[in-house]
PDB file of C-alpha atoms in Angstrom:
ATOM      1  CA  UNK A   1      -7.065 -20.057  -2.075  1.00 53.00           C
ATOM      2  CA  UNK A   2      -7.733 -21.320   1.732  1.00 65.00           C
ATOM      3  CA  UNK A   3      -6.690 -18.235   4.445  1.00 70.00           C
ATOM      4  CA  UNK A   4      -3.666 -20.732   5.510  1.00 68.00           C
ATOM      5  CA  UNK A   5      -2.274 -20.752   2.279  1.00 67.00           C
ATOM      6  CA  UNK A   6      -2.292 -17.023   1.971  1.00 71.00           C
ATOM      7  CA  UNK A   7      -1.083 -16.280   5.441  1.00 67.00           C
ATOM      8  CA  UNK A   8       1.788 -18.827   4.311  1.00 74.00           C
ATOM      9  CA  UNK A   9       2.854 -16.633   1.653  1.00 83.00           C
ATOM     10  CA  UNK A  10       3.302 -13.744   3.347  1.00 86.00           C
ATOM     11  CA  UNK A  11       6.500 -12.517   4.552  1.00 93.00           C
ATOM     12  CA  UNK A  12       6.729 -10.528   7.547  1.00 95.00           C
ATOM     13  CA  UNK A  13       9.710  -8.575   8.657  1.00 97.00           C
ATOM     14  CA  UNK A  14      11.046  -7.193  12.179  1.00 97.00           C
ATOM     15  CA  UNK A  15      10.956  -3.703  13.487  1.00 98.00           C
ATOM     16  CA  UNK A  16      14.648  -3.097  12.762  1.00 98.00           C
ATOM     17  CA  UNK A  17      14.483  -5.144   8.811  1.00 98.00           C
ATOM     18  CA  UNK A  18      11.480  -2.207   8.311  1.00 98.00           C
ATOM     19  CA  UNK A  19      13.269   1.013   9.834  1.00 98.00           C
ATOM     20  CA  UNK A  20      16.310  -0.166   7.430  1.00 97.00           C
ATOM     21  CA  UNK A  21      14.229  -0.392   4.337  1.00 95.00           C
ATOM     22  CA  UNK A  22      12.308   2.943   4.978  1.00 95.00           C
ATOM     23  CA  UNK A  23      15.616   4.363   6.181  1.00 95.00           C
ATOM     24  CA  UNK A  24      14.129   5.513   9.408  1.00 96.00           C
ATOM     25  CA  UNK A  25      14.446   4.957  13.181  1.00 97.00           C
ATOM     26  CA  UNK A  26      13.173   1.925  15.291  1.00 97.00           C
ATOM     27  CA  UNK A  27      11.452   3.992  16.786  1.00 98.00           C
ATOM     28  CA  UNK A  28       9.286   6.169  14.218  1.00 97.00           C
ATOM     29  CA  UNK A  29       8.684   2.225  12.755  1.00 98.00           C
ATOM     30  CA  UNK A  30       6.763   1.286  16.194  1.00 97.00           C
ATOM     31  CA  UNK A  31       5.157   4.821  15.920  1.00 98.00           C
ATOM     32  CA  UNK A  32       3.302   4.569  12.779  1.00 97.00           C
ATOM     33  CA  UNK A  33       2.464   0.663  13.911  1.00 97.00           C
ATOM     34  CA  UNK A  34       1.032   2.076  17.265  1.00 97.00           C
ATOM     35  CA  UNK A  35      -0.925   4.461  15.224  1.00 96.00           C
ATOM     36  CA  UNK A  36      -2.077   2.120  13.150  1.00 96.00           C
ATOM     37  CA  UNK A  37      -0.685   3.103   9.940  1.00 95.00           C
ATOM     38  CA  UNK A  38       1.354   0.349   9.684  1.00 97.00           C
ATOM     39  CA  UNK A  39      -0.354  -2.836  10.320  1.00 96.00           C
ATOM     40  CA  UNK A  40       1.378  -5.660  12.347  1.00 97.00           C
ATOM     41  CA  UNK A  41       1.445  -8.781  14.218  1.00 96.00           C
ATOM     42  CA  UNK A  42       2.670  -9.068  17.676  1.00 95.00           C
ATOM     43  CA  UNK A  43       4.875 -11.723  18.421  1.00 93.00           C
ATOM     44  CA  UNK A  44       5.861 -12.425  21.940  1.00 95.00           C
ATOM     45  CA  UNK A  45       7.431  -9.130  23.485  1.00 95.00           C
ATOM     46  CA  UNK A  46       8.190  -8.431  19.324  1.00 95.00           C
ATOM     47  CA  UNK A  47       5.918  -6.975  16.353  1.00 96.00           C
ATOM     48  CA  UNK A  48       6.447  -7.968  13.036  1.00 97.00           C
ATOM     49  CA  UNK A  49       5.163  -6.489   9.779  1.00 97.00           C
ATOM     50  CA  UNK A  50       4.056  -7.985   6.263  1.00 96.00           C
ATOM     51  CA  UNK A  51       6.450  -7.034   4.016  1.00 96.00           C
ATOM     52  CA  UNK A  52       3.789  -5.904   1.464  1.00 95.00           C
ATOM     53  CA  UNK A  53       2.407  -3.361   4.363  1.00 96.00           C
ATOM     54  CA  UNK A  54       5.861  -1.636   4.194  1.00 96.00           C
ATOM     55  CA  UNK A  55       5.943  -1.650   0.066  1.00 94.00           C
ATOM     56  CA  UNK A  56       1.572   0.081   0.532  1.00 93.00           C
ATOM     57  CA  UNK A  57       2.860   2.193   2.824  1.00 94.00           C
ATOM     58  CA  UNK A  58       5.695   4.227   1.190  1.00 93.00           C
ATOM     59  CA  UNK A  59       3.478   3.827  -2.535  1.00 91.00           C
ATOM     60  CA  UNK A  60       0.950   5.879  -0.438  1.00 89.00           C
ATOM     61  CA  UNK A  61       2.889   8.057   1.322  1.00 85.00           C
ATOM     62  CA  UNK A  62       5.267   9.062  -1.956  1.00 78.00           C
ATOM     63  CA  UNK A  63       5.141  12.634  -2.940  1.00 74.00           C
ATOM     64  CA  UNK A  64       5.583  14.352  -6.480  1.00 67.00           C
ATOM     65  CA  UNK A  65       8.366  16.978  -5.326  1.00 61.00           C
ATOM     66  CA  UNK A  66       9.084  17.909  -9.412  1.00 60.00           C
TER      67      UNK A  66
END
């Protein structure tokens, strides 16, 4: 599969469409993405973030509380 047809498929999302899925501030979203623990395109003035970063990132970052 050619690198045009992947970047295609993926879906990226904006800063406030990932704080709502994590269920956390704007602002702790452009934290981890200036950290670089959430990777992310810049877009203009904007960032935007693969969806399938988001879905990594809390998989990773779950904890067994029980």
């Amino acid at each position: 599969m050619s690198n045009e047809r992947q970047l295609a498929e993926v879906r990226f999302l904006t800063v406030a469409e990932v704080a709502s899925i994590m269920r956390v501030s704007k602002m702790t979203v452009y934290r981890l993405v200036h950290n670089g623990e959430l990777p992310a395109v810049r877009v203009g003035r904007s960032f935007r973030v693969p969806e399938d970063a988001v879905h990594k990132y809390l998989q990773t970052s779950y904890i067994d509380t029980a």
